[in-house]
Coordinates of C-alpha atoms in Angstrom, one line a residue:
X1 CA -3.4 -41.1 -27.9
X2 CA -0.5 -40.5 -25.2
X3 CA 0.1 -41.4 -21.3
X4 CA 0.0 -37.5 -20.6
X5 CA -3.2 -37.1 -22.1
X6 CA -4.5 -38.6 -18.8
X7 CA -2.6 -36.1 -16.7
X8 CA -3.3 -33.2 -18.8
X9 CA -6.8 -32.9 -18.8
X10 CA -7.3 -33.7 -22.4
X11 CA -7.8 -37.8 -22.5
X12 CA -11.0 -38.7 -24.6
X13 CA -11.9 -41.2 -22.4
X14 CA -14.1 -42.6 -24.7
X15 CA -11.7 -43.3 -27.8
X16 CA -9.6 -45.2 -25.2
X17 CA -11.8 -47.6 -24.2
X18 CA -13.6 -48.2 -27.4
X19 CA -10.0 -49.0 -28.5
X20 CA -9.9 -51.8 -25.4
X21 CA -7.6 -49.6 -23.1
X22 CA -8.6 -50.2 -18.9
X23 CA -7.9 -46.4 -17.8
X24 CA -7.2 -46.1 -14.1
X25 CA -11.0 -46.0 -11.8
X26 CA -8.8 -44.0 -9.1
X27 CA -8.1 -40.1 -8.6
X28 CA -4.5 -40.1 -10.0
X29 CA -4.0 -36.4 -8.5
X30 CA -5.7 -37.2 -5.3
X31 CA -3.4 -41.0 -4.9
X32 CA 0.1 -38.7 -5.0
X33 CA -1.1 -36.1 -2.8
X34 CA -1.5 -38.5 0.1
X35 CA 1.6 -40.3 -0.8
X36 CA 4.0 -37.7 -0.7
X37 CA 2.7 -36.7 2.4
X38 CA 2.5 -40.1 3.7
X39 CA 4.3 -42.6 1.9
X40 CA 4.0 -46.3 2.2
X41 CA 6.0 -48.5 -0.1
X42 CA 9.4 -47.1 -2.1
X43 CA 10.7 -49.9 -4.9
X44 CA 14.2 -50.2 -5.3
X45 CA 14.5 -50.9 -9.3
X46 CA 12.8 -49.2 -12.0
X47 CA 12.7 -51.9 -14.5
X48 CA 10.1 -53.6 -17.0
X49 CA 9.4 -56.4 -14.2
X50 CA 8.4 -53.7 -11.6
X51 CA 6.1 -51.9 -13.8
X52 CA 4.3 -55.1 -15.4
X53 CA 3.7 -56.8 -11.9
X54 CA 3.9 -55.0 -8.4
X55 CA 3.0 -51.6 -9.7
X56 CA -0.3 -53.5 -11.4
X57 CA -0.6 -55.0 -8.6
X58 CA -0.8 -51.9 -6.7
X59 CA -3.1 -50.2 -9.7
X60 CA -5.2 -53.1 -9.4
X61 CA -5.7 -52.5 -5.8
X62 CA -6.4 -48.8 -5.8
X63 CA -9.3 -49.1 -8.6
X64 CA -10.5 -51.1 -5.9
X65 CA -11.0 -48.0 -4.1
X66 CA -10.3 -49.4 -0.8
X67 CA -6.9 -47.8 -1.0
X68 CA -5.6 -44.5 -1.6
X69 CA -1.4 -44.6 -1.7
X70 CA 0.9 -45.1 -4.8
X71 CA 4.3 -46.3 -4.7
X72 CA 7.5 -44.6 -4.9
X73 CA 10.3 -45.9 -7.3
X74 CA 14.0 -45.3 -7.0
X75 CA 16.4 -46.9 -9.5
X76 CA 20.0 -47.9 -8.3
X77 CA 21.5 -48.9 -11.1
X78 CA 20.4 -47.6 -14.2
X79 CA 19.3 -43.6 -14.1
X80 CA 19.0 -42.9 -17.8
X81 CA 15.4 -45.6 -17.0
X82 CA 14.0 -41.9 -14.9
X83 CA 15.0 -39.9 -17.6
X84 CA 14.2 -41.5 -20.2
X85 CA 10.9 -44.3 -18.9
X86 CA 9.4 -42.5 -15.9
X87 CA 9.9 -38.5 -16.4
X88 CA 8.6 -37.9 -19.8
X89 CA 5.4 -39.6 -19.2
X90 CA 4.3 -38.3 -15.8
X91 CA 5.5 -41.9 -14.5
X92 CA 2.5 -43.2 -16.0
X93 CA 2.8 -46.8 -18.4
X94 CA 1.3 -48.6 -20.5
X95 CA 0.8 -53.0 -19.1
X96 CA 0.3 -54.9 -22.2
X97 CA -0.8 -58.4 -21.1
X98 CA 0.2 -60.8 -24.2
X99 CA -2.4 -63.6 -23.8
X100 CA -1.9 -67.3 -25.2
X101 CA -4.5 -66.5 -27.8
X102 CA -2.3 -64.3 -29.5
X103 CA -4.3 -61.0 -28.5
X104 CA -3.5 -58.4 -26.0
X105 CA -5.1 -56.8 -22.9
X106 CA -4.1 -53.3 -22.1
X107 CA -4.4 -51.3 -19.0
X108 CA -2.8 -47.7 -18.1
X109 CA -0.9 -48.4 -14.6
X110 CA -1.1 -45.0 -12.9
X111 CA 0.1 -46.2 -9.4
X112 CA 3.6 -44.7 -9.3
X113 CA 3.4 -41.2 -7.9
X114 CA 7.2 -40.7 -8.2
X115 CA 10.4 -42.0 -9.6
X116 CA 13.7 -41.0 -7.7
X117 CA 17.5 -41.3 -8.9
X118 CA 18.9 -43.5 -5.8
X119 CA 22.3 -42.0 -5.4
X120 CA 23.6 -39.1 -2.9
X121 CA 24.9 -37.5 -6.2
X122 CA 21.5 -36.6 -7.7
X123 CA 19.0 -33.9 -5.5
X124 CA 16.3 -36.8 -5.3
X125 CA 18.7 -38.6 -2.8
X126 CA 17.3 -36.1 0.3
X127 CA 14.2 -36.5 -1.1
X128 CA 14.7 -39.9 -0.2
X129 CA 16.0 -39.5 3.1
X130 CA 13.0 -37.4 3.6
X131 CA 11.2 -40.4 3.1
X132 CA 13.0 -43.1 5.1
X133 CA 12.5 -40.5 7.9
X134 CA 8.6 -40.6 7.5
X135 CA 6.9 -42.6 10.5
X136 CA 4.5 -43.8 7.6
X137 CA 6.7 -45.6 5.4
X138 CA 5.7 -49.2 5.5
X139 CA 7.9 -51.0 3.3
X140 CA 10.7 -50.8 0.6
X141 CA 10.8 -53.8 -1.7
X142 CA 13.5 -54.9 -4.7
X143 CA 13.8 -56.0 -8.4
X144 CA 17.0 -55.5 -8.7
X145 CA 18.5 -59.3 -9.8
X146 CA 20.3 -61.6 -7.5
X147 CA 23.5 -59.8 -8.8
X148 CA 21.9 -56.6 -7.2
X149 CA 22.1 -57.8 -3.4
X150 CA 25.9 -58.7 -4.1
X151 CA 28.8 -56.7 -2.7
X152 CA 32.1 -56.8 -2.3
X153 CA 35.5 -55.8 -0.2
X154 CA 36.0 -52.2 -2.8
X155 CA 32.6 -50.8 -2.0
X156 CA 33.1 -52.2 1.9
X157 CA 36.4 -50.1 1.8
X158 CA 34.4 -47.0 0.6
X159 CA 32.7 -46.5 4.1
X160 CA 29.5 -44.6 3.8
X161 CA 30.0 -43.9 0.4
X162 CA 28.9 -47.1 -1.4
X163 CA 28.6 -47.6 -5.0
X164 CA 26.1 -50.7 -4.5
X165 CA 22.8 -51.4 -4.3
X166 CA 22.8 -52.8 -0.8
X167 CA 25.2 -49.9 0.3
X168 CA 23.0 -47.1 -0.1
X169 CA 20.2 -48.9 1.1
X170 CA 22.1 -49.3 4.2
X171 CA 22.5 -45.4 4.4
X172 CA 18.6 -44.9 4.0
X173 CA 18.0 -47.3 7.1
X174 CA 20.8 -45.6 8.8
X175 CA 18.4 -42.5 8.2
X176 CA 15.4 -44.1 9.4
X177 CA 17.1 -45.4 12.7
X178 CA 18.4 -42.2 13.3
X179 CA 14.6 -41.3 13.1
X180 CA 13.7 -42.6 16.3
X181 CA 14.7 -45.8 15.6
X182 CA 11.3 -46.6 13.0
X183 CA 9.9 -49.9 12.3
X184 CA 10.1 -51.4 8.2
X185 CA 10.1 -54.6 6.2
X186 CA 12.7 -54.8 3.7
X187 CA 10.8 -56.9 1.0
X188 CA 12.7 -58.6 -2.0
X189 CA 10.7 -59.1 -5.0
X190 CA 13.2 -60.9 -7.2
X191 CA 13.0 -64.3 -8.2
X192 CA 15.9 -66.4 -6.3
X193 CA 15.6 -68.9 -3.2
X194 CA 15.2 -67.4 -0.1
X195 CA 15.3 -64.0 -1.5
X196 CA 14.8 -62.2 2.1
X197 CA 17.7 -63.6 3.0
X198 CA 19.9 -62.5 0.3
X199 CA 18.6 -58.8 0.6
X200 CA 19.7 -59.3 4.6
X201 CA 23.3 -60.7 4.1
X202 CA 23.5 -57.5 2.0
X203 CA 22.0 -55.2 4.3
X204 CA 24.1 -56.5 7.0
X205 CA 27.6 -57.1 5.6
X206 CA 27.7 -53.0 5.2
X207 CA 26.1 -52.3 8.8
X208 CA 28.6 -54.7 11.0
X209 CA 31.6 -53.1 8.6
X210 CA 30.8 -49.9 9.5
X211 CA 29.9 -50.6 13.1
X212 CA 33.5 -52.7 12.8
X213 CA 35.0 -49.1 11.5
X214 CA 33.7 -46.9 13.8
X215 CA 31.4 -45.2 11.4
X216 CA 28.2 -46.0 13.1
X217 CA 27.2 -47.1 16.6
X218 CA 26.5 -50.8 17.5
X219 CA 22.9 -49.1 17.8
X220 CA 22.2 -49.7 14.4
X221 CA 23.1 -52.9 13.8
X222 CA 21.0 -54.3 16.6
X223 CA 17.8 -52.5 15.2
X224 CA 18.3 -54.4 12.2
X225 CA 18.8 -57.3 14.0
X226 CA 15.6 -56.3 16.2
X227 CA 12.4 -58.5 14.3
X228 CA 10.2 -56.0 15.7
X229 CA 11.6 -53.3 13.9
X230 CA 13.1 -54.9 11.1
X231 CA 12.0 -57.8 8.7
X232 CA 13.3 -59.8 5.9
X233 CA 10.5 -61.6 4.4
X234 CA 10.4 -64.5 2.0
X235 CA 8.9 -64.5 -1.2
X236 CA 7.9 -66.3 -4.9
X237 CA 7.6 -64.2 -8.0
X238 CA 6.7 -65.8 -11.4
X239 CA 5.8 -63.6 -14.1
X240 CA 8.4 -63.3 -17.8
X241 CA 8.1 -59.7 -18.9
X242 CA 10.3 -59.6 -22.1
X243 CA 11.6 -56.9 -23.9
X244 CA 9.4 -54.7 -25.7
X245 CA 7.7 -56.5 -28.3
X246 CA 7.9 -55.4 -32.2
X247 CA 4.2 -57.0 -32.9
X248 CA 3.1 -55.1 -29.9
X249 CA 4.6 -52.2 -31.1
X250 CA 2.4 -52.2 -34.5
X251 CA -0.4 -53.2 -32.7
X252 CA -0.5 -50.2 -30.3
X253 CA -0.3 -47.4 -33.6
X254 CA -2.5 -49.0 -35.2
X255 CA -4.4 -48.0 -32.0
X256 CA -3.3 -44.6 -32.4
X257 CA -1.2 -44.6 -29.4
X258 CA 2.0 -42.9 -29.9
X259 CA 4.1 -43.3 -26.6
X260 CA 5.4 -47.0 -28.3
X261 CA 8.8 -45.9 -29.0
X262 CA 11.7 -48.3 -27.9
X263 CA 14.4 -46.9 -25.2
X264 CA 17.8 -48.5 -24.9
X265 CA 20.2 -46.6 -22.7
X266 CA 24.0 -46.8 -22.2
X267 CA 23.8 -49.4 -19.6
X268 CA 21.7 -51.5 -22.6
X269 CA 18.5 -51.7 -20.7
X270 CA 15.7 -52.4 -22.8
X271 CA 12.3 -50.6 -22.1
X272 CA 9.3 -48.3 -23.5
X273 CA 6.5 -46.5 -22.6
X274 CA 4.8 -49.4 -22.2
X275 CA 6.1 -53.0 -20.6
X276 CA 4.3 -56.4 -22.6
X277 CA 4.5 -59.5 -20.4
X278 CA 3.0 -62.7 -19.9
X279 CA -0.9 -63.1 -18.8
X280 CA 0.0 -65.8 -15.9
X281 CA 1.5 -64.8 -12.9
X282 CA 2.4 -65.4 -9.4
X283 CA 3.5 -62.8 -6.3
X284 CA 3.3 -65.4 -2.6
X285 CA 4.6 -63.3 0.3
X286 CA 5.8 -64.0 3.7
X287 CA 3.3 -62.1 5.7
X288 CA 5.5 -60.6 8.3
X289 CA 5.5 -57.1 8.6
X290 CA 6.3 -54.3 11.5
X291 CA 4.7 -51.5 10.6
X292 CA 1.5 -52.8 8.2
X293 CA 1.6 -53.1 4.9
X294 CA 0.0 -52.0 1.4
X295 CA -3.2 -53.9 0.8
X296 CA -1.5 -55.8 -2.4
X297 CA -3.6 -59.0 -1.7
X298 CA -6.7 -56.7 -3.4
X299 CA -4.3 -56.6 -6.8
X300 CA -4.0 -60.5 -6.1
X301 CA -1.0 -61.1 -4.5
X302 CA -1.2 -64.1 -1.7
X303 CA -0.4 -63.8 1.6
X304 CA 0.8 -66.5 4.0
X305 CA 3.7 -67.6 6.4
X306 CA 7.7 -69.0 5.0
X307 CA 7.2 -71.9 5.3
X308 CA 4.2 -72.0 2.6
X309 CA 6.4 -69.5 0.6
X310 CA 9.1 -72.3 0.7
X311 CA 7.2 -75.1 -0.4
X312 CA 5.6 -72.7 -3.4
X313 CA 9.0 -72.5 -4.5
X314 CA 9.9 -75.6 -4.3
X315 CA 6.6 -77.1 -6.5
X316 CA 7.6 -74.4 -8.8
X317 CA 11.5 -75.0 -9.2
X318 CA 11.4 -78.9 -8.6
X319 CA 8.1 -80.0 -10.5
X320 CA 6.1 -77.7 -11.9
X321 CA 7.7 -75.0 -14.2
X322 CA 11.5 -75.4 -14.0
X323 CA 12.0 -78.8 -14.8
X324 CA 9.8 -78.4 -18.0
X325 CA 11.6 -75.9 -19.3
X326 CA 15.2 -77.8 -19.2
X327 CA 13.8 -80.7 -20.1
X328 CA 12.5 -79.2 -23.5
X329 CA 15.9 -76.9 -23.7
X330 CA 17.5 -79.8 -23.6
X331 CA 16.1 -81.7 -26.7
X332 CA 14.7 -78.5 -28.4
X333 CA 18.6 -77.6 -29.0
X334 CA 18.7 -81.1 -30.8
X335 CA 15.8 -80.6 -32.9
X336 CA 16.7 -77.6 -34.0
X337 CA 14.0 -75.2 -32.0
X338 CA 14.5 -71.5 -32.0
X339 CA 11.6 -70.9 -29.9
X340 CA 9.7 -72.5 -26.8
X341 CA 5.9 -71.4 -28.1
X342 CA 7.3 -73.5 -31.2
X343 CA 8.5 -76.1 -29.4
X344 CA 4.8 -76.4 -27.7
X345 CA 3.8 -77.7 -31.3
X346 CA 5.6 -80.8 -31.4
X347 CA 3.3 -83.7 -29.9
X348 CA 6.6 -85.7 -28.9
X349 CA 7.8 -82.6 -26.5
X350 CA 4.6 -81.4 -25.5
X351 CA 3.8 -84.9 -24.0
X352 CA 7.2 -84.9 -23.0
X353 CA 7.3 -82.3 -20.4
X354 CA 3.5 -82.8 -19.2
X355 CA 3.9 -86.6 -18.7
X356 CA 7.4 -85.4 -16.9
X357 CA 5.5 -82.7 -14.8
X358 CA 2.0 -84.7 -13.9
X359 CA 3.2 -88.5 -13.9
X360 CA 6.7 -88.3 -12.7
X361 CA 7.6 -84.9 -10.4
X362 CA 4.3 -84.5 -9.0
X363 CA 4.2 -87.7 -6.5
X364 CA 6.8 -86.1 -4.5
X365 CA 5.6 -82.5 -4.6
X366 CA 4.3 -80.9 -1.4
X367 CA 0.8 -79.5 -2.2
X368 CA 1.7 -75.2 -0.5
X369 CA -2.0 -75.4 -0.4
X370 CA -1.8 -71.2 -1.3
X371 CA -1.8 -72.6 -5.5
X372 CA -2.7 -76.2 -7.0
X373 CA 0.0 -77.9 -8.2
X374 CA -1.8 -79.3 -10.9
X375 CA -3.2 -76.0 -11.8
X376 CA 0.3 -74.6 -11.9
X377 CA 1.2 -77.3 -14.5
X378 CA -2.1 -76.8 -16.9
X379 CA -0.8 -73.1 -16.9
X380 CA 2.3 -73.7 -17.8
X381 CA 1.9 -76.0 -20.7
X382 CA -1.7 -74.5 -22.2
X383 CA -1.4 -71.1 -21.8
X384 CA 2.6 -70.1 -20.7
X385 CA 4.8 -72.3 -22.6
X386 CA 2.4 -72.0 -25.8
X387 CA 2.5 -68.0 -25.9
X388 CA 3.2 -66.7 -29.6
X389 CA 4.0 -63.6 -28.2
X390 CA 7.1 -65.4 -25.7
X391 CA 10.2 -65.3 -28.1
X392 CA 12.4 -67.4 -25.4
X393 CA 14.6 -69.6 -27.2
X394 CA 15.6 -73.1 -25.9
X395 CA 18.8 -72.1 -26.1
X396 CA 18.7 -69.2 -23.4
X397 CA 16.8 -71.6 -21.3
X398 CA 20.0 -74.0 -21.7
X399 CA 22.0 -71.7 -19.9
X400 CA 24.1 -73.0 -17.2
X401 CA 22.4 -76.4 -17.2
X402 CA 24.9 -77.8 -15.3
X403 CA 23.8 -75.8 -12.5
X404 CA 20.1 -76.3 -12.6
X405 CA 20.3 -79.8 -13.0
X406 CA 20.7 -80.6 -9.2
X407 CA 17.9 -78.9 -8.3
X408 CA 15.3 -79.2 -11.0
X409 CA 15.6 -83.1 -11.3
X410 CA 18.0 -84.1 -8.5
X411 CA 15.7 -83.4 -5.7
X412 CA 13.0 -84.6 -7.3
X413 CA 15.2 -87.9 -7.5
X414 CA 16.2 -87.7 -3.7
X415 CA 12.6 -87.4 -2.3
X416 CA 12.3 -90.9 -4.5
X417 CA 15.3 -92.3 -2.8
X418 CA 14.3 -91.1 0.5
X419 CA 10.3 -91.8 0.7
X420 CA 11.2 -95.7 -0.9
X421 CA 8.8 -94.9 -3.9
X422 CA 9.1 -97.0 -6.7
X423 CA 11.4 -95.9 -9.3
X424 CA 10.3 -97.9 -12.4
X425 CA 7.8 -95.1 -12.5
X426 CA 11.1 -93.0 -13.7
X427 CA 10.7 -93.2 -17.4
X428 CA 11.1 -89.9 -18.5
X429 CA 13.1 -87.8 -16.3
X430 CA 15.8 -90.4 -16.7
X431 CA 15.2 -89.8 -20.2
X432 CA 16.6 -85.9 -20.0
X433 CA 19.1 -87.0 -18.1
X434 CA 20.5 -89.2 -20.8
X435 CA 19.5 -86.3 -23.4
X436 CA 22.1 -84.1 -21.6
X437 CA 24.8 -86.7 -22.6
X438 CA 23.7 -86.6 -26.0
X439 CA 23.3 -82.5 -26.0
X440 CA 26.8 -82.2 -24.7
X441 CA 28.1 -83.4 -27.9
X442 CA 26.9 -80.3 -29.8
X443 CA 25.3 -82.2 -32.3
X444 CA 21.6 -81.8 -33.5
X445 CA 19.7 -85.1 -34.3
X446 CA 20.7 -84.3 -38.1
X447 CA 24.5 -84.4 -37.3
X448 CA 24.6 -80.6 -38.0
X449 CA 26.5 -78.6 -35.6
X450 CA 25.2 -76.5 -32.9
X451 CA 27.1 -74.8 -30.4
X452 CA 25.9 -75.6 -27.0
X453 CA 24.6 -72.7 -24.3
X454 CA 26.8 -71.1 -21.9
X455 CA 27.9 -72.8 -18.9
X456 CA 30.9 -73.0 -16.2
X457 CA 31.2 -76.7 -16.7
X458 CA 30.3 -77.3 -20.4
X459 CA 34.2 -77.7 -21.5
X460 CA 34.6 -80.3 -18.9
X461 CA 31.6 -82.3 -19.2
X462 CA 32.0 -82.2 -22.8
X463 CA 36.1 -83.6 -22.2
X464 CA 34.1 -86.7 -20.6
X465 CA 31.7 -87.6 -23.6
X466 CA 34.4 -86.4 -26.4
X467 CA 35.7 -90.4 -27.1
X468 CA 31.5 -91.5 -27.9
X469 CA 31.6 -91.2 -31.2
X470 CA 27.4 -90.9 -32.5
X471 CA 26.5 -94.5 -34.5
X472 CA 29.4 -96.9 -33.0
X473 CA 27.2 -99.1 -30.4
X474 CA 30.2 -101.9 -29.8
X475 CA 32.3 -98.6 -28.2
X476 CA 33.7 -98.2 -25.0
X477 CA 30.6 -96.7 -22.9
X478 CA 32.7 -96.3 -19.7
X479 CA 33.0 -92.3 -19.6
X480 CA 29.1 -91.9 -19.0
X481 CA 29.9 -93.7 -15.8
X482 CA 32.2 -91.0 -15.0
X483 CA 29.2 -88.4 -16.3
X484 CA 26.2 -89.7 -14.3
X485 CA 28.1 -90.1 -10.7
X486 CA 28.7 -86.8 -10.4
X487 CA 27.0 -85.8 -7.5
X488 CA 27.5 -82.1 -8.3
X489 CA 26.0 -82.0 -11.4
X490 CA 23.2 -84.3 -10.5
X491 CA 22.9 -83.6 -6.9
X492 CA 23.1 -87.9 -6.2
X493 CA 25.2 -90.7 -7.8
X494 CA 22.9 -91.8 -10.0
X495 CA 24.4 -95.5 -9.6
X496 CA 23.8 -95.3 -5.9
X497 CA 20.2 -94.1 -6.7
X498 CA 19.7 -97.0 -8.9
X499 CA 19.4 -95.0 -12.0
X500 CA 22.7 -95.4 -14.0
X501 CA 22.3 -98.4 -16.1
X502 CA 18.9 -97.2 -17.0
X503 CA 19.9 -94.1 -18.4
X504 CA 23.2 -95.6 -19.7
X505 CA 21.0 -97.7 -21.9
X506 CA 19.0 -94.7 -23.3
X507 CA 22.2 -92.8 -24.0
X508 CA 23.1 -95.6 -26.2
X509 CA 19.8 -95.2 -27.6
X510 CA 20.0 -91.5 -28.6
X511 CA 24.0 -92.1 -30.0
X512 CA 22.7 -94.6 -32.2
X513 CA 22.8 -92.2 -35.4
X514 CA 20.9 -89.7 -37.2
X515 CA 17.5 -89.4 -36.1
X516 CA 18.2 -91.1 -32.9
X517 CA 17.2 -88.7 -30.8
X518 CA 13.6 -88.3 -32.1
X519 CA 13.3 -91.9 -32.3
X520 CA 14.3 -92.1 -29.0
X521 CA 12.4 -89.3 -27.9
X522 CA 9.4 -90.8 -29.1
X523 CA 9.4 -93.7 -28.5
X524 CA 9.5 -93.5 -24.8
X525 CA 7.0 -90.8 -24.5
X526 CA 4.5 -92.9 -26.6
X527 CA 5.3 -96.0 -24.2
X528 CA 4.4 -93.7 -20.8

């Protein structure tokens, strides 16, 4: 059993579904026919992410039969991914959906009719150009990281020869104004705040440098900046898609399917033939397009307006996934987890994070009315969280806490602040707060060492707790006043809020010795 059995004319249809595989309903030949002719949508990053979520989407939507174009993928970054992913297997791949039941769904995605090297070094760049010149192209949409929208002064200096992401992006639009001045939506996909805006700044910071250097005329930039030719929608994705799996791996030969090697290229991307993620996801756009769109609500995404797209990501970041996840980080790393799905397990966490999420976060959270909060919470702790196949680790999660603590708790704690609500209802949320004091120490609840996650401020916050000593409760407490004021680490003064004694007491609580921090841990999740 391989992908190019499909394309070849020798699939035995039969074996593959009696083996559980869902073959594509659509005419594969038929689907890149019209899209090279008339393309729609080109995807700007070739990744696991793209080909486990908006080219299933896509697949999804053409079995419908109600649609009859593919998409086209060019990769920025990492080129070895269309050598090595994409070109062997007639750009076909195999979706593995890991489900929290510990089996697995398969489907063959068949809706990427081409995959293009997105540099002017390689031929497929006028191929390309060829495209952003077509009247029919719809839409170009990115998983490419937050990094990818960055850029800086070097490739500014390089005129219209950018190294960058955002750079040669720039040059294809240049194309298509040159056109006749063509209508598009430039879509980002990734999963950061505001994303539209972050693909924009990019756009934009080449086009008014070279408008500013005479390389192009002030044309240009004011067709981006026209909203009837040129959009930057909003939107929310949610979906983990980790590396390929090694228990998905043996599951697939025992299949019979061969294509299940692992690729790694020199850039250290991780991929296969086939991409395993995550059954649960999410994909909410900003409906607001200039020359129509691909019909990806039929593959279930959800269309609506920004400010709906806003408050999706705000019920995600601020209540319902987010929060969870530090929270857990947070003490996992103290208990000695390895692994989230493990974590899920232990009754004290479990209750932990759901009595966080459903009795704390959720009486400020702003119903988007596109997806039930409360739904998004039962989700995430019964089928994401729990997922044998998911082997995140508390300690990647713990990452840059510092930095997420603001915004996963601290607006949570503002709306409180702000609305007048009654904050005695605040058992547990000031509870991770205080475990962050405790976590800073490096210390599991044992005594035993750990070495916390990375983080910018983690040698600093951990200069403030250094005098605590663990199991001396007659000490001078005074730095964590120092810790829990600081507005940028908490997003309030958490004295002003009228938090800091509170959580100053449960510090003291989880300092008191070995085992403190279960003790702790339990006994206030048993009291809520």
């Amino acid at each position: 059993m391989k992908l190019n059995d499909i394309l070849s004319g020798r699939l035995n249809a039969a074996e593959w579904e009696s083996k559980g595989y869902e073959l594509p309903k659509f005419d594969i030949e038929a689907v890149r026919r019209k899209t090279a002719q008339a393309p729609t949508w080109v995807h700007f990053g070739g990744g696991n992410i793209f080909r486990a979520f908006p080219a299933a989407i896509l697949n999804n939507a053409l079995n419908t039969g109600k649609y009859d174009r593919g998409v086209i993928v060019a990769e920025t970054f990492d080129f070895e991914v269309i050598d090595k992913a994409y070109a062997p297997y007639g750009n076909l791949s195999l979706l593995v959906s890991l489900q929290s039941t510990g089996t697995i769904e398969k489907k063959v995605i068949a809706s990427v009719t081409e995959a293009l090297k997105a540099d002017p070094q390689f031929p497929d760049w006028q191929r390309l150009v060829e495209i952003f010149k077509n009247p029919s192209l719809q839409m170009i949409s990115f998983t490419i990281t937050e990094k990818g929208y960055t850029f800086n002064e070097g490739d500014l200096a390089r005129g219209m020869s950018p190294l960058f992401a955002m750079g040669k992006v720039c040059l294809l639009l240049y194309e298509r104004w040159k056109a006749g001045q063509l209508p598009l939506t430039v879509q980002s996909m990734d999963n950061c705040s505001h994303n539209g805006d972050k693909v924009k700044a990019g756009v934009m910071a080449y086009a008014e440098r070279w408008v500013k250097d005479g390389l192009v005329p002030q044309g240009f930039l004011d067709y981006l900046k026209d909203e009837k030719k040129i959009t930057f929608p909003w939107s929310m994705i949610d979906k983990i898609t980790p590396r390929p799996h090694e228990k998905v791996k043996e599951l697939l030969a025992v299949d019979g399917f061969e294509d299940n090697n692992y690729i790694e290229t020199e850039k250290h991307t991780f991929t296969a033939p086939f991409v395993n993620a995550e059954e649960v996801q999410y994909l909410v756009i900003e409906d607001n397009y200039t020359n129509g769109r691909p019909p990806l609500h039929l593959g279930g995404a959800l269309y609506t307006d920004r400010e709906t797209v806003d408050k999706v990501e705000t019920m995600k970041v601020t209540t319902c996934l987010n929060p969870l996840h530090t929270a857990m980080s947070i003490y996992g790393c103290m208990l000695g987890y390895t692994l989230i799905s493990a974590e899920m397990k232990d009754d004290d966490l479990r209750a932990f994070i759901q009595k966080i999420g459903y009795m704390e976060a959720m009486p400020v959270v702003v119903d988007p009315g596109v997806l039930n909060p409360y739904e998004f919470i039962g989700a995430v702790i019964n089928r994401r969280l729990p997922n044998p196949f998911m082997p995140d680790a508390p300690q990647r999660i713990a990452m840059d806490t510092s930095q997420k603590l603001p915004i996963r708790f601290g607006e949570t704690l503002k709306k409180y602040c702000a609305r007048g609500l009654d904050k005695t209802n605040l058992v547990l949320i000031p509870l991770t707060l205080a475990g962050y004091a405790r976590y800073l120490k490096g210390l599991k609840d044992d005594l035993t060492a750990f070495e916390p996650s990375p983080d910018p401020m983690l040698s600093e916050l951990q200069t403030i707790v250094a005098p605590l000593q663990i199991g001396k409760p007659e000490q001078d407490w005074s730095p964590l006043r120092q810790l829990y004021s600081r507005k940028d680490i908490f997003g309030l003064d958490l004295y002003e809020a009228g938090l800091g004694e509170q959580i100053e007491g449960m510090v003291k609580e989880l300092y008191a010795g070995p085992g403190a921090v279960r003790a702790t841990l339990h006994k206030y999740v048993s009291a809520r």
